[in-house]
Coordinates of N, CA and C in Angstrom, one line a residue:
C6 N -50.3 -105.4 -40.3 CA -50.8 -106.4 -39.4 C -49.8 -106.5 -38.2
I7 N -50.3 -106.7 -37.1 CA -49.4 -106.8 -35.9 C -49.2 -108.2 -35.5
Q8 N -48.0 -108.7 -35.5 CA -47.8 -110.1 -35.1 C -47.2 -110.1 -33.7
T9 N -47.6 -111.2 -33.0 CA -47.2 -111.4 -31.6 C -46.1 -112.4 -31.6
Y10 N -45.0 -112.1 -31.0 CA -43.8 -113.0 -31.0 C -43.6 -113.3 -29.5
Y11 N -42.9 -114.4 -29.2 CA -42.5 -114.8 -27.9 C -41.0 -114.6 -27.8
V12 N -40.6 -114.0 -26.7 CA -39.2 -113.8 -26.5 C -38.6 -115.0 -25.8
M13 N -38.2 -115.9 -26.7 CA -37.6 -117.2 -26.2 C -36.7 -117.8 -27.3
G14 N -35.8 -118.7 -26.9 CA -35.0 -119.4 -27.9 C -34.3 -118.4 -28.9
S15 N -34.4 -118.8 -30.2 CA -33.7 -118.0 -31.2 C -34.2 -116.6 -31.4
D16 N -35.5 -116.4 -30.9 CA -36.1 -115.0 -31.0 C -35.4 -114.0 -30.2
N17 N -34.6 -114.4 -29.2 CA -33.8 -113.5 -28.4 C -32.9 -112.7 -29.3
L18 N -32.4 -113.3 -30.4 CA -31.5 -112.5 -31.3 C -32.1 -111.2 -31.8
K19 N -33.4 -111.2 -31.9 CA -34.1 -110.0 -32.4 C -33.9 -108.8 -31.5
I20 N -33.8 -109.1 -30.2 CA -33.8 -108.0 -29.3 C -32.4 -107.6 -28.8
L21 N -31.4 -108.4 -29.2 CA -30.0 -108.2 -28.8 C -29.5 -106.8 -29.1
P22 N -29.7 -106.3 -30.4 CA -29.2 -104.9 -30.7 C -29.9 -103.9 -29.7
F23 N -31.1 -104.0 -29.4 CA -31.8 -103.0 -28.6 C -31.3 -103.1 -27.1
L24 N -31.1 -104.3 -26.6 CA -30.6 -104.5 -25.3 C -29.2 -104.0 -25.2
F25 N -28.4 -104.2 -26.2 CA -27.0 -103.7 -26.3 C -27.0 -102.2 -26.1
L26 N -27.9 -101.5 -26.8 CA -28.0 -100.1 -26.8 C -28.4 -99.6 -25.4
L27 N -29.3 -100.4 -24.8 CA -29.8 -100.0 -23.4 C -28.7 -100.2 -22.4
L28 N -27.9 -101.3 -22.5 CA -26.8 -101.6 -21.5 C -25.7 -100.5 -21.7
L29 N -25.4 -100.2 -23.0 CA -24.4 -99.2 -23.3 C -24.8 -97.9 -22.7
A30 N -26.0 -97.5 -22.8 CA -26.5 -96.2 -22.3 C -26.4 -96.2 -20.8
S31 N -26.7 -97.3 -20.2 CA -26.6 -97.4 -18.7 C -25.2 -97.4 -18.2
A32 N -24.3 -98.0 -19.0 CA -22.9 -98.0 -18.6 C -22.2 -96.6 -18.7
C33 N -22.6 -95.9 -19.8 CA -22.0 -94.6 -20.0 C -22.5 -93.5 -19.1
H34 N -23.7 -93.7 -18.7 CA -24.4 -92.6 -17.8 C -24.9 -93.3 -16.6
K35 N -24.4 -92.9 -15.5 CA -24.8 -93.5 -14.2 C -26.2 -93.1 -13.8
S36 N -26.7 -92.0 -14.2 CA -28.0 -91.5 -13.7 C -29.0 -91.8 -14.8
G37 N -30.2 -92.2 -14.3 CA -31.4 -92.3 -15.2 C -31.4 -93.4 -16.2
P38 N -31.0 -94.6 -15.9 CA -31.1 -95.7 -16.9 C -32.5 -96.1 -17.2
V39 N -33.4 -95.9 -16.3 CA -34.8 -96.3 -16.5 C -35.4 -95.4 -17.5
N40 N -35.1 -94.1 -17.5 CA -35.6 -93.1 -18.4 C -35.2 -93.5 -19.8
R41 N -33.9 -94.0 -20.0 CA -33.4 -94.4 -21.3 C -34.2 -95.7 -21.7
G42 N -34.5 -96.5 -20.8 CA -35.3 -97.7 -21.1 C -36.7 -97.3 -21.7
L43 N -37.3 -96.3 -21.1 CA -38.6 -95.9 -21.5 C -38.5 -95.3 -23.0
R44 N -37.4 -94.5 -23.2 CA -37.2 -93.9 -24.5 C -37.0 -95.0 -25.6
L45 N -36.2 -96.0 -25.2 CA -36.0 -97.1 -26.1 C -37.3 -97.8 -26.4
A46 N -38.1 -98.2 -25.4 CA -39.3 -98.9 -25.6 C -40.3 -98.1 -26.5
D47 N -40.3 -96.7 -26.3 CA -41.2 -95.9 -27.0 C -40.7 -95.8 -28.5
S48 N -39.4 -95.8 -28.7 CA -38.9 -95.6 -30.1 C -39.1 -96.9 -31.0
I49 N -39.2 -98.1 -30.3 CA -39.4 -99.3 -31.1 C -40.8 -99.9 -31.0
M50 N -41.7 -99.2 -30.3 CA -43.0 -99.7 -30.0 C -43.8 -100.1 -31.2
E51 N -43.9 -99.2 -32.2 CA -44.8 -99.5 -33.4 C -44.3 -100.6 -34.2
E52 N -43.0 -100.7 -34.4 CA -42.4 -101.7 -35.3 C -42.1 -103.0 -34.6
N53 N -41.8 -102.9 -33.3 CA -41.4 -104.1 -32.5 C -42.1 -104.1 -31.1
P54 N -43.4 -104.2 -31.1 CA -44.1 -104.1 -29.8 C -43.7 -105.2 -28.8
D55 N -43.3 -106.4 -29.4 CA -42.9 -107.5 -28.5 C -41.6 -107.2 -27.8
T56 N -40.7 -106.6 -28.5 CA -39.4 -106.2 -28.0 C -39.6 -105.1 -27.0
A57 N -40.5 -104.1 -27.3 CA -40.7 -103.0 -26.4 C -41.3 -103.6 -25.1
M58 N -42.2 -104.5 -25.2 CA -42.8 -105.1 -23.9 C -41.7 -105.8 -23.1
Y59 N -40.7 -106.5 -23.8 CA -39.6 -107.1 -23.1 C -38.8 -106.1 -22.3
V60 N -38.5 -105.0 -23.0 CA -37.7 -103.9 -22.4 C -38.4 -103.4 -21.2
L61 N -39.7 -103.2 -21.3 CA -40.5 -102.6 -20.1 C -40.5 -103.6 -19.0
Q62 N -40.6 -104.9 -19.3 CA -40.6 -105.9 -18.2 C -39.3 -106.0 -17.5
R63 N -38.2 -105.6 -18.1 CA -36.9 -105.6 -17.5 C -36.7 -104.5 -16.5
I64 N -37.6 -103.5 -16.5 CA -37.5 -102.4 -15.5 C -38.1 -102.8 -14.2
S65 N -37.2 -102.8 -13.2 CA -37.6 -103.3 -11.9 C -38.2 -102.1 -11.0
N66 N -39.2 -102.4 -10.2 CA -39.8 -101.5 -9.4 C -40.2 -100.1 -10.1
P67 N -41.0 -100.2 -11.1 CA -41.3 -98.9 -11.8 C -42.1 -97.9 -11.0
E68 N -42.7 -98.4 -9.9 CA -43.6 -97.6 -9.1 C -42.8 -96.5 -8.3
V69 N -41.4 -96.8 -8.2 CA -40.6 -95.8 -7.4 C -40.0 -94.7 -8.3
M70 N -40.3 -94.8 -9.6 CA -39.8 -93.8 -10.5 C -40.4 -92.4 -10.3
P71 N -39.9 -91.3 -10.7 CA -40.5 -90.0 -10.7 C -41.9 -90.1 -11.4
T72 N -42.8 -89.2 -10.9 CA -44.1 -89.2 -11.4 C -44.2 -89.2 -13.0
E73 N -43.5 -88.3 -13.6 CA -43.6 -88.2 -15.1 C -43.1 -89.5 -15.7
E74 N -42.0 -90.1 -15.2 CA -41.5 -91.3 -15.8 C -42.5 -92.5 -15.6
Y75 N -43.1 -92.5 -14.4 CA -44.0 -93.6 -14.1 C -45.3 -93.5 -14.9
A76 N -45.7 -92.3 -15.2 CA -46.9 -92.1 -16.1 C -46.6 -92.6 -17.5
M77 N -45.3 -92.3 -17.9 CA -44.9 -92.8 -19.3 C -44.8 -94.3 -19.3
Y78 N -44.3 -94.9 -18.2 CA -44.2 -96.3 -18.1 C -45.6 -96.9 -18.2
C79 N -46.6 -96.4 -17.4 CA -48.0 -96.9 -17.4 C -48.6 -96.8 -18.8
L80 N -48.3 -95.7 -19.5 CA -48.8 -95.6 -20.9 C -48.2 -96.6 -21.8
L81 N -46.9 -96.7 -21.8 CA -46.2 -97.6 -22.7 C -46.5 -99.1 -22.4
A82 N -46.6 -99.4 -21.1 CA -47.0 -100.8 -20.7 C -48.4 -101.2 -21.3
T83 N -49.3 -100.3 -21.2 CA -50.7 -100.5 -21.7 C -50.6 -100.6 -23.2
Q84 N -49.9 -99.7 -23.8 CA -49.8 -99.8 -25.3 C -49.1 -101.1 -25.8
A85 N -48.1 -101.5 -25.1 CA -47.4 -102.7 -25.5 C -48.3 -103.9 -25.4
A86 N -49.1 -104.0 -24.3 CA -50.0 -105.1 -24.1 C -51.1 -105.1 -25.2
D87 N -51.6 -103.9 -25.5 CA -52.6 -103.8 -26.6 C -52.1 -104.2 -27.9
L88 N -50.9 -103.8 -28.3 CA -50.3 -104.1 -29.6 C -49.9 -105.6 -29.7
N89 N -49.7 -106.2 -28.5 CA -49.3 -107.6 -28.5 C -50.6 -108.5 -28.3
K90 N -51.8 -107.9 -28.4 CA -53.0 -108.6 -28.3 C -53.2 -109.3 -27.0
V91 N -52.7 -108.6 -25.9 CA -52.9 -109.1 -24.6 C -54.2 -108.4 -24.0
S92 N -55.2 -109.2 -23.6 CA -56.4 -108.6 -23.1 C -56.2 -107.9 -21.8
H93 N -56.8 -106.7 -21.8 CA -56.6 -105.8 -20.6 C -57.6 -106.3 -19.5
T94 N -57.1 -106.5 -18.3 CA -57.9 -106.9 -17.2 C -58.1 -105.9 -16.1
S95 N -57.4 -104.8 -16.2 CA -57.4 -103.7 -15.2 C -57.1 -102.4 -15.8
D96 N -57.7 -101.3 -15.3 CA -57.4 -100.0 -15.8 C -56.5 -99.1 -14.9
E97 N -55.9 -99.8 -13.9 CA -55.1 -99.1 -12.9 C -53.9 -98.4 -13.5
L98 N -53.1 -99.0 -14.4 CA -52.0 -98.3 -15.0 C -52.4 -97.2 -15.9
I99 N -53.3 -97.4 -16.8 CA -53.7 -96.4 -17.8 C -54.4 -95.2 -17.1
S100 N -55.1 -95.5 -16.0 CA -55.7 -94.4 -15.2 C -54.7 -93.4 -14.7
F101 N -53.6 -94.0 -14.2 CA -52.5 -93.1 -13.8 C -52.0 -92.2 -14.9
A102 N -51.8 -92.9 -16.1 CA -51.3 -92.1 -17.3 C -52.3 -91.0 -17.7
V103 N -53.6 -91.4 -17.7 CA -54.6 -90.4 -18.1 C -54.7 -89.2 -17.1
K104 N -54.6 -89.5 -15.9 CA -54.6 -88.5 -14.9 C -53.4 -87.5 -15.0
Y105 N -52.2 -88.1 -15.4 CA -51.1 -87.2 -15.5 C -51.1 -86.5 -16.9
F106 N -51.2 -87.2 -18.0 CA -51.1 -86.6 -19.3 C -52.4 -85.8 -19.7
G107 N -53.5 -86.0 -18.9 CA -54.7 -85.2 -19.2 C -54.5 -83.8 -18.9
E108 N -53.5 -83.5 -18.0 CA -53.2 -82.1 -17.7 C -51.9 -81.6 -18.5
S109 N -51.4 -82.4 -19.4 CA -50.2 -82.1 -20.1 C -50.5 -81.2 -21.3
P110 N -49.6 -80.3 -21.7 CA -49.8 -79.5 -22.9 C -49.4 -80.3 -24.1
D111 N -48.8 -81.5 -23.9 CA -48.4 -82.4 -25.1 C -49.7 -83.1 -25.6
K112 N -50.3 -82.6 -26.6 CA -51.6 -83.2 -27.1 C -51.4 -84.6 -27.6
A113 N -50.2 -84.9 -28.2 CA -50.0 -86.2 -28.7 C -50.0 -87.3 -27.6
L114 N -49.4 -87.0 -26.5 CA -49.4 -87.9 -25.4 C -50.7 -88.0 -24.7
K115 N -51.4 -86.8 -24.6 CA -52.7 -86.8 -24.0 C -53.7 -87.7 -24.9
A116 N -53.6 -87.5 -26.2 CA -54.5 -88.3 -27.1 C -54.2 -89.8 -27.0
R117 N -52.9 -90.1 -26.9 CA -52.5 -91.5 -26.8 C -53.0 -92.1 -25.5
A118 N -52.9 -91.4 -24.4 CA -53.5 -91.9 -23.1 C -55.0 -92.1 -23.2
Y119 N -55.7 -91.1 -23.8 CA -57.1 -91.3 -23.9 C -57.5 -92.5 -24.8
Y120 N -56.7 -92.7 -25.9 CA -57.0 -93.8 -26.8 C -56.8 -95.2 -26.1
Y121 N -55.7 -95.3 -25.3 CA -55.5 -96.6 -24.7 C -56.4 -96.8 -23.5
M122 N -56.9 -95.7 -22.9 CA -57.9 -95.9 -21.9 C -59.2 -96.4 -22.5
A123 N -59.5 -96.0 -23.7 CA -60.7 -96.5 -24.5 C -60.5 -98.0 -24.8
R124 N -59.3 -98.4 -25.2 CA -59.0 -99.8 -25.5 C -59.2 -100.6 -24.3
V125 N -58.7 -100.1 -23.1 CA -58.8 -100.9 -21.9 C -60.3 -101.0 -21.5
Q126 N -61.1 -99.9 -21.5 CA -62.5 -100.0 -21.1 C -63.3 -100.9 -22.1
D127 N -62.9 -100.9 -23.3 CA -63.5 -101.8 -24.3 C -63.3 -103.2 -23.9
D128 N -62.1 -103.6 -23.6 CA -61.8 -105.0 -23.1 C -62.6 -105.3 -21.8
L129 N -62.7 -104.3 -20.9 CA -63.4 -104.5 -19.7 C -64.9 -104.6 -19.8
G130 N -65.4 -104.2 -21.0 CA -66.9 -104.3 -21.3 C -67.6 -103.0 -20.9
N131 N -66.8 -101.9 -20.6 CA -67.4 -100.6 -20.2 C -67.6 -99.8 -21.5
T132 N -68.7 -100.1 -22.3 CA -68.9 -99.5 -23.6 C -69.0 -98.0 -23.5
P133 N -69.9 -97.4 -22.6 CA -70.0 -96.0 -22.6 C -68.7 -95.3 -22.3
E134 N -67.9 -95.8 -21.4 CA -66.6 -95.2 -21.1 C -65.6 -95.4 -22.2
A135 N -65.6 -96.5 -22.9 CA -64.8 -96.7 -24.1 C -65.1 -95.6 -25.2
E136 N -66.4 -95.5 -25.4 CA -66.8 -94.5 -26.5 C -66.4 -93.1 -26.0
K137 N -66.5 -92.7 -24.8 CA -66.1 -91.4 -24.2 C -64.7 -91.1 -24.5
Y138 N -63.8 -92.1 -24.2 CA -62.4 -91.9 -24.4 C -61.9 -91.9 -25.8
Y139 N -62.6 -92.7 -26.7 CA -62.3 -92.6 -28.1 C -62.5 -91.2 -28.6
L140 N -63.7 -90.7 -28.2 CA -64.0 -89.3 -28.7 C -63.1 -88.3 -28.1
L141 N -62.7 -88.5 -26.8 CA -61.7 -87.5 -26.3 C -60.4 -87.6 -27.0
A142 N -60.0 -88.8 -27.4 CA -58.7 -88.9 -28.2 C -58.8 -88.2 -29.5
I143 N -60.0 -88.3 -30.2 CA -60.2 -87.7 -31.5 C -60.2 -86.2 -31.3
T144 N -61.0 -85.7 -30.3 CA -61.1 -84.3 -30.1 C -59.7 -83.6 -29.8
T145 N -58.9 -84.3 -29.1 CA -57.5 -83.8 -28.8 C -56.7 -83.8 -30.1
L146 N -56.7 -84.9 -30.9 CA -55.9 -85.0 -32.1 C -56.4 -84.0 -33.1
E147 N -57.7 -83.7 -33.2 CA -58.1 -82.7 -34.2 C -57.7 -81.3 -34.0
K148 N -57.1 -81.1 -32.8 CA -56.5 -79.8 -32.5 C -55.0 -79.7 -33.0
T149 N -54.6 -80.8 -33.6 CA -53.2 -80.9 -34.2 C -53.3 -81.1 -35.7
D150 N -52.1 -81.3 -36.3 CA -52.1 -81.7 -37.7 C -51.7 -83.1 -37.9
E151 N -52.0 -84.0 -36.8 CA -51.6 -85.4 -36.9 C -52.8 -86.1 -37.5
Y152 N -52.8 -86.1 -38.9 CA -54.0 -86.7 -39.6 C -53.9 -88.2 -39.6
K153 N -52.8 -88.8 -39.8 CA -52.7 -90.2 -39.8 C -53.2 -90.9 -38.5
P154 N -52.6 -90.4 -37.3 CA -53.1 -91.0 -36.1 C -54.6 -90.8 -35.9
T155 N -55.1 -89.6 -36.3 CA -56.5 -89.3 -36.2 C -57.3 -90.3 -37.1
G156 N -56.9 -90.5 -38.3 CA -57.6 -91.5 -39.1 C -57.6 -92.9 -38.5
S157 N -56.5 -93.2 -37.9 CA -56.3 -94.6 -37.2 C -57.4 -94.7 -36.1
V158 N -57.5 -93.6 -35.3 CA -58.5 -93.7 -34.2 C -59.9 -93.8 -34.7
Y159 N -60.2 -93.0 -35.8 CA -61.5 -93.0 -36.4 C -61.8 -94.5 -36.9
T160 N -60.8 -95.1 -37.5 CA -61.0 -96.5 -38.0 C -61.3 -97.4 -36.9
T161 N -60.6 -97.3 -35.8 CA -60.9 -98.2 -34.6 C -62.3 -97.8 -34.0
L162 N -62.6 -96.6 -34.0 CA -64.0 -96.2 -33.5 C -65.1 -96.7 -34.4
S163 N -64.8 -96.7 -35.7 CA -65.8 -97.3 -36.7 C -66.0 -98.8 -36.4
E164 N -65.0 -99.5 -36.2 CA -65.1 -100.9 -35.8 C -65.8 -101.1 -34.5
F165 N -65.5 -100.2 -33.5 CA -66.1 -100.3 -32.2 C -67.7 -100.1 -32.4
Y166 N -68.1 -99.1 -33.1 CA -69.5 -98.8 -33.4 C -70.1 -100.0 -34.1
L167 N -69.4 -100.6 -35.1 CA -70.0 -101.7 -35.8 C -70.2 -102.9 -34.9
A168 N -69.3 -103.2 -34.0 CA -69.4 -104.3 -33.1 C -70.5 -104.1 -32.1
N169 N -70.9 -102.8 -31.9 CA -72.0 -102.5 -30.9 C -73.3 -102.2 -31.6
G170 N -73.4 -102.5 -32.9 CA -74.6 -102.3 -33.7 C -75.0 -100.9 -34.0
K171 N -74.1 -100.0 -33.9 CA -74.4 -98.6 -34.2 C -73.9 -98.3 -35.7
F172 N -74.7 -98.7 -36.6 CA -74.3 -98.8 -38.0 C -74.1 -97.4 -38.6
T173 N -75.0 -96.4 -38.3 CA -74.9 -95.1 -38.8 C -73.6 -94.4 -38.3
E174 N -73.4 -94.5 -37.0 CA -72.2 -93.9 -36.4 C -70.9 -94.6 -37.0
S175 N -71.0 -95.9 -37.2 CA -69.8 -96.6 -37.8 C -69.5 -96.0 -39.2
R176 N -70.5 -95.8 -40.0 CA -70.3 -95.3 -41.3 C -69.7 -93.9 -41.3
E177 N -70.2 -93.0 -40.4 CA -69.7 -91.7 -40.3 C -68.2 -91.6 -39.8
A178 N -67.9 -92.5 -38.9 CA -66.5 -92.6 -38.4 C -65.6 -93.1 -39.5
Q179 N -66.1 -94.0 -40.3 CA -65.4 -94.6 -41.4 C -65.1 -93.5 -42.5
Q180 N -66.0 -92.6 -42.7 CA -65.8 -91.5 -43.7 C -64.8 -90.5 -43.2
K181 N -64.9 -90.2 -41.9 CA -63.9 -89.3 -41.3 C -62.5 -89.9 -41.3
A182 N -62.4 -91.2 -41.1 CA -61.1 -91.8 -41.2 C -60.5 -91.7 -42.6
Y183 N -61.3 -91.9 -43.6 CA -60.9 -91.8 -45.0 C -60.4 -90.3 -45.3
N184 N -61.2 -89.4 -44.8 CA -60.8 -87.9 -45.0 C -59.5 -87.6 -44.4
N185 N -59.2 -88.2 -43.2 CA -58.0 -87.9 -42.5 C -56.8 -88.6 -43.2
Y186 N -57.0 -89.8 -43.7 CA -56.0 -90.5 -44.5 C -55.6 -89.7 -45.7
L187 N -56.6 -89.1 -46.4 CA -56.3 -88.3 -47.5 C -55.5 -87.0 -47.2
L188 N -55.8 -86.4 -46.0 CA -55.1 -85.2 -45.6 C -53.6 -85.6 -45.2
A189 N -53.5 -86.8 -44.6 CA -52.2 -87.3 -44.3 C -51.3 -87.6 -45.5
A190 N -52.0 -88.1 -46.6 CA -51.3 -88.4 -47.8 C -50.8 -87.1 -48.4
R191 N -51.6 -86.0 -48.4 CA -51.2 -84.7 -49.0 C -50.1 -84.1 -48.1
Q192 N -50.2 -84.3 -46.8 CA -49.2 -83.7 -45.9 C -47.8 -84.4 -46.1
E193 N -47.8 -85.7 -46.3 CA -46.5 -86.3 -46.4 C -45.9 -86.1 -47.8
N194 N -46.8 -86.1 -48.8 CA -46.4 -85.8 -50.2 C -45.1 -86.6 -50.6
R195 N -45.0 -87.8 -50.2 CA -43.8 -88.6 -50.5 C -44.1 -89.7 -51.5
L196 N -45.3 -90.3 -51.4 CA -45.7 -91.3 -52.3 C -46.8 -90.8 -53.2
H197 N -47.0 -91.5 -54.3 CA -48.1 -91.2 -55.2 C -49.4 -91.4 -54.4
P198 N -50.3 -90.5 -54.6 CA -51.6 -90.6 -53.8 C -52.2 -92.0 -53.9
A199 N -52.1 -92.7 -55.0 CA -52.7 -94.0 -55.2 C -52.3 -95.0 -54.2
F200 N -51.0 -94.9 -53.7 CA -50.5 -95.9 -52.7 C -51.1 -95.6 -51.4
I201 N -51.6 -94.4 -51.1 CA -52.3 -94.2 -49.9 C -53.8 -94.3 -50.0
I202 N -54.3 -93.8 -51.1 CA -55.8 -93.8 -51.3 C -56.4 -95.2 -51.5
L203 N -55.6 -96.1 -52.2 CA -56.2 -97.4 -52.5 C -56.4 -98.2 -51.2
P204 N -55.4 -98.3 -50.3 CA -55.6 -99.0 -49.0 C -56.8 -98.4 -48.2
A205 N -56.9 -97.1 -48.2 CA -58.0 -96.4 -47.5 C -59.3 -96.8 -48.1
L206 N -59.4 -96.8 -49.5 CA -60.6 -97.2 -50.2 C -61.0 -98.6 -49.9
L207 N -59.9 -99.5 -49.8 CA -60.2 -100.9 -49.5 C -60.8 -101.0 -48.1
I208 N -60.3 -100.3 -47.2 CA -60.8 -100.3 -45.8 C -62.3 -99.8 -45.8
V209 N -62.6 -98.7 -46.6 CA -63.9 -98.2 -46.7 C -64.9 -99.2 -47.3
V210 N -64.4 -99.9 -48.3 CA -65.3 -100.9 -49.0 C -65.5 -102.1 -48.1
L211 N -64.5 -102.5 -47.4 CA -64.7 -103.7 -46.5 C -65.6 -103.3 -45.3
L212 N -65.5 -102.2 -44.8 CA -66.3 -101.8 -43.7 C -67.8 -101.6 -44.2
S213 N -67.9 -101.0 -45.4 CA -69.3 -100.9 -46.0 C -69.9 -102.2 -46.1
F214 N -69.2 -103.2 -46.6 CA -69.7 -104.5 -46.8 C -70.1 -105.1 -45.5
L215 N -69.3 -104.9 -44.4 CA -69.7 -105.5 -43.1 C -70.9 -104.8 -42.6
I216 N -71.0 -103.5 -42.8 CA -72.2 -102.8 -42.3 C -73.5 -103.3 -43.0
R217 N -73.4 -103.4 -44.3 CA -74.5 -103.9 -45.1 C -74.9 -105.3 -44.7
Y218 N -73.9 -106.1 -44.5 CA -74.1 -107.5 -44.1 C -74.9 -107.6 -42.8
Q219 N -74.4 -106.7 -41.8 CA -75.1 -106.7 -40.5 C -76.6 -106.2 -40.7
L220 N -76.8 -105.2 -41.5 CA -78.1 -104.7 -41.7 C -79.0 -105.7 -42.4
T221 N -78.5 -106.5 -43.3 CA -79.2 -107.5 -44.0 C -79.7 -108.6 -43.0
I222 N -78.7 -109.0 -42.1 CA -79.0 -110.0 -41.1 C -80.1 -109.5 -40.2
H223 N -80.0 -108.2 -39.7 CA -80.9 -107.6 -38.8 C -82.3 -107.6 -39.5
K224 N -82.4 -107.3 -40.8 CA -83.7 -107.2 -41.5 C -84.3 -108.6 -41.6
E225 N -83.5 -109.6 -41.9 CA -84.0 -111.0 -42.0 C -84.5 -111.5 -40.7
K226 N -83.8 -111.1 -39.6 CA -84.3 -111.6 -38.3 C -85.7 -111.0 -38.0
K227 N -85.8 -109.7 -38.3 CA -87.1 -109.1 -38.1 C -88.2 -109.7 -38.9
E228 N -87.9 -110.1 -40.2 CA -88.9 -110.7 -41.0 C -89.3 -112.1 -40.5
L229 N -88.3 -112.8 -40.0 CA -88.5 -114.2 -39.4 C -89.4 -114.1 -38.2
L230 N -89.1 -113.1 -37.3 CA -89.9 -112.9 -36.1 C -91.4 -112.6 -36.5
G231 N -91.5 -111.7 -37.5 CA -92.9 -111.4 -38.0 C -93.6 -112.6 -38.5
Q232 N -93.0 -113.4 -39.3 CA -93.6 -114.6 -39.8 C -94.0 -115.6 -38.7
A233 N -93.1 -115.7 -37.7 CA -93.3 -116.6 -36.5 C -94.6 -116.1 -35.8
K234 N -94.7 -114.8 -35.6 CA -95.9 -114.3 -34.9 C -97.2 -114.6 -35.7
K235 N -97.1 -114.4 -37.0 CA -98.3 -114.7 -37.9 C -98.7 -116.2 -37.8
L236 N -97.7 -117.1 -37.8 CA -98.0 -118.5 -37.7 C -98.6 -118.8 -36.4
A237 N -98.1 -118.2 -35.3 CA -98.7 -118.5 -34.0 C -100.1 -118.0 -33.9
S238 N -100.4 -116.8 -34.5 CA -101.7 -116.3 -34.5 C -102.7 -117.2 -35.4
A239 N -102.2 -117.7 -36.5 CA -103.0 -118.6 -37.3 C -103.3 -119.9 -36.6
R240 N -102.3 -120.4 -35.9 CA -102.6 -121.6 -35.1 C -103.7 -121.4 -34.1
Q241 N -103.6 -120.3 -33.4 CA -104.7 -120.0 -32.4 C -106.1 -119.9 -33.0
V242 N -106.1 -119.3 -34.2 CA -107.4 -119.3 -35.0 C -107.9 -120.7 -35.3
I243 N -107.0 -121.5 -35.8 CA -107.4 -122.9 -36.2 C -107.8 -123.7 -35.0
D244 N -107.1 -123.5 -33.9 CA -107.5 -124.3 -32.7 C -108.9 -123.8 -32.2
K245 N -109.2 -122.5 -32.3 CA -110.5 -122.0 -31.9 C -111.6 -122.6 -32.8
Q246 N -111.3 -122.6 -34.1 CA -112.3 -123.1 -35.1 C -112.6 -124.6 -34.8
R247 N -111.5 -125.3 -34.5 CA -111.7 -126.8 -34.2 C -112.5 -127.0 -33.0
T248 N -112.3 -126.1 -32.0 CA -113.2 -126.2 -30.8 C -114.6 -125.9 -31.1
Q249 N -114.8 -124.9 -31.9 CA -116.2 -124.5 -32.3 C -116.9 -125.6 -33.1
L250 N -116.2 -126.4 -34.0 CA -116.7 -127.5 -34.8 C -117.0 -128.7 -33.9
T251 N -116.4 -128.8 -32.8 CA -116.7 -130.0 -31.9 C -118.1 -130.0 -31.5
H252 N -118.7 -128.9 -31.1 CA -120.1 -128.8 -30.6 C -121.1 -129.3 -31.6
P253 N -121.1 -128.8 -32.9 CA -122.1 -129.4 -33.9 C -121.9 -130.9 -34.1
K254 N -120.7 -131.3 -34.1 CA -120.5 -132.8 -34.3 C -121.2 -133.6 -33.2
K255 N -121.1 -133.1 -32.0 CA -121.7 -133.8 -30.8 C -123.2 -133.8 -31.0
E256 N -123.8 -132.6 -31.5 CA -125.2 -132.5 -31.6 C -125.7 -133.5 -32.7
I257 N -125.0 -133.6 -33.8 CA -125.3 -134.4 -34.9 C -125.3 -135.9 -34.5
T258 N -124.3 -136.3 -33.7 CA -124.2 -137.6 -33.2 C -125.4 -137.9 -32.3
S259 N -125.8 -136.9 -31.5 CA -126.9 -137.1 -30.5 C -128.2 -137.3 -31.3
I260 N -128.4 -136.5 -32.4 CA -129.7 -136.6 -33.2 C -129.7 -137.9 -33.9
K261 N -128.6 -138.4 -34.4 CA -128.5 -139.7 -35.1 C -129.0 -140.8 -34.1
K262 N -128.4 -140.7 -32.9 CA -128.8 -141.7 -31.9 C -130.3 -141.7 -31.6

């Protein structure tokens, strides 16, 4: 689980070791302190995304950096915002990163840029573009042996499809995520397979439950709509019959008179 922290008060103590390293690197080397800031933010991003965001925010005028460094800054800033649950409101930064790393031979960075472009487009409500970049990230990762990141992207894609009502696609992405997690477990060969397989199985079971729940709700809605149509039709028939019965009653009243 990713927790969001605020850099204030006593929480500043958490980032002091990282800032000390950053300041020490800047003092020892006169050239390129910004580049070291980027490397520091990248190295702590997964475990401490809040601290990584703070380090990136301390970089002044990033737009004047060399093209490669600025592309990395754009990618890391987007990633930090995403990991800290900050909703994306613009694709300007990540577009620059995608344009640069899209031509890079580094498949890991290319896939990361595509993935976070998908995350941004998803927040902006551009569903087709989000799906496109999720698939581009997966296609790029599948050319490597990075099974765990591939499984992670497939998991996010499964949730994306589920949220958009694409249940079959969600199930397929879920299965591919599971397969990649198994490959990652074999590749690492550090822990007993059960410690990797059980969480993956739990994810699969939970997603399956969500998909079945959505399908059940969808089916019940269709049945309710069908019953409502039948009731409306029956009411029309009853109203028509009532109208037809009115004429004989009038005739009988007339004859009686």
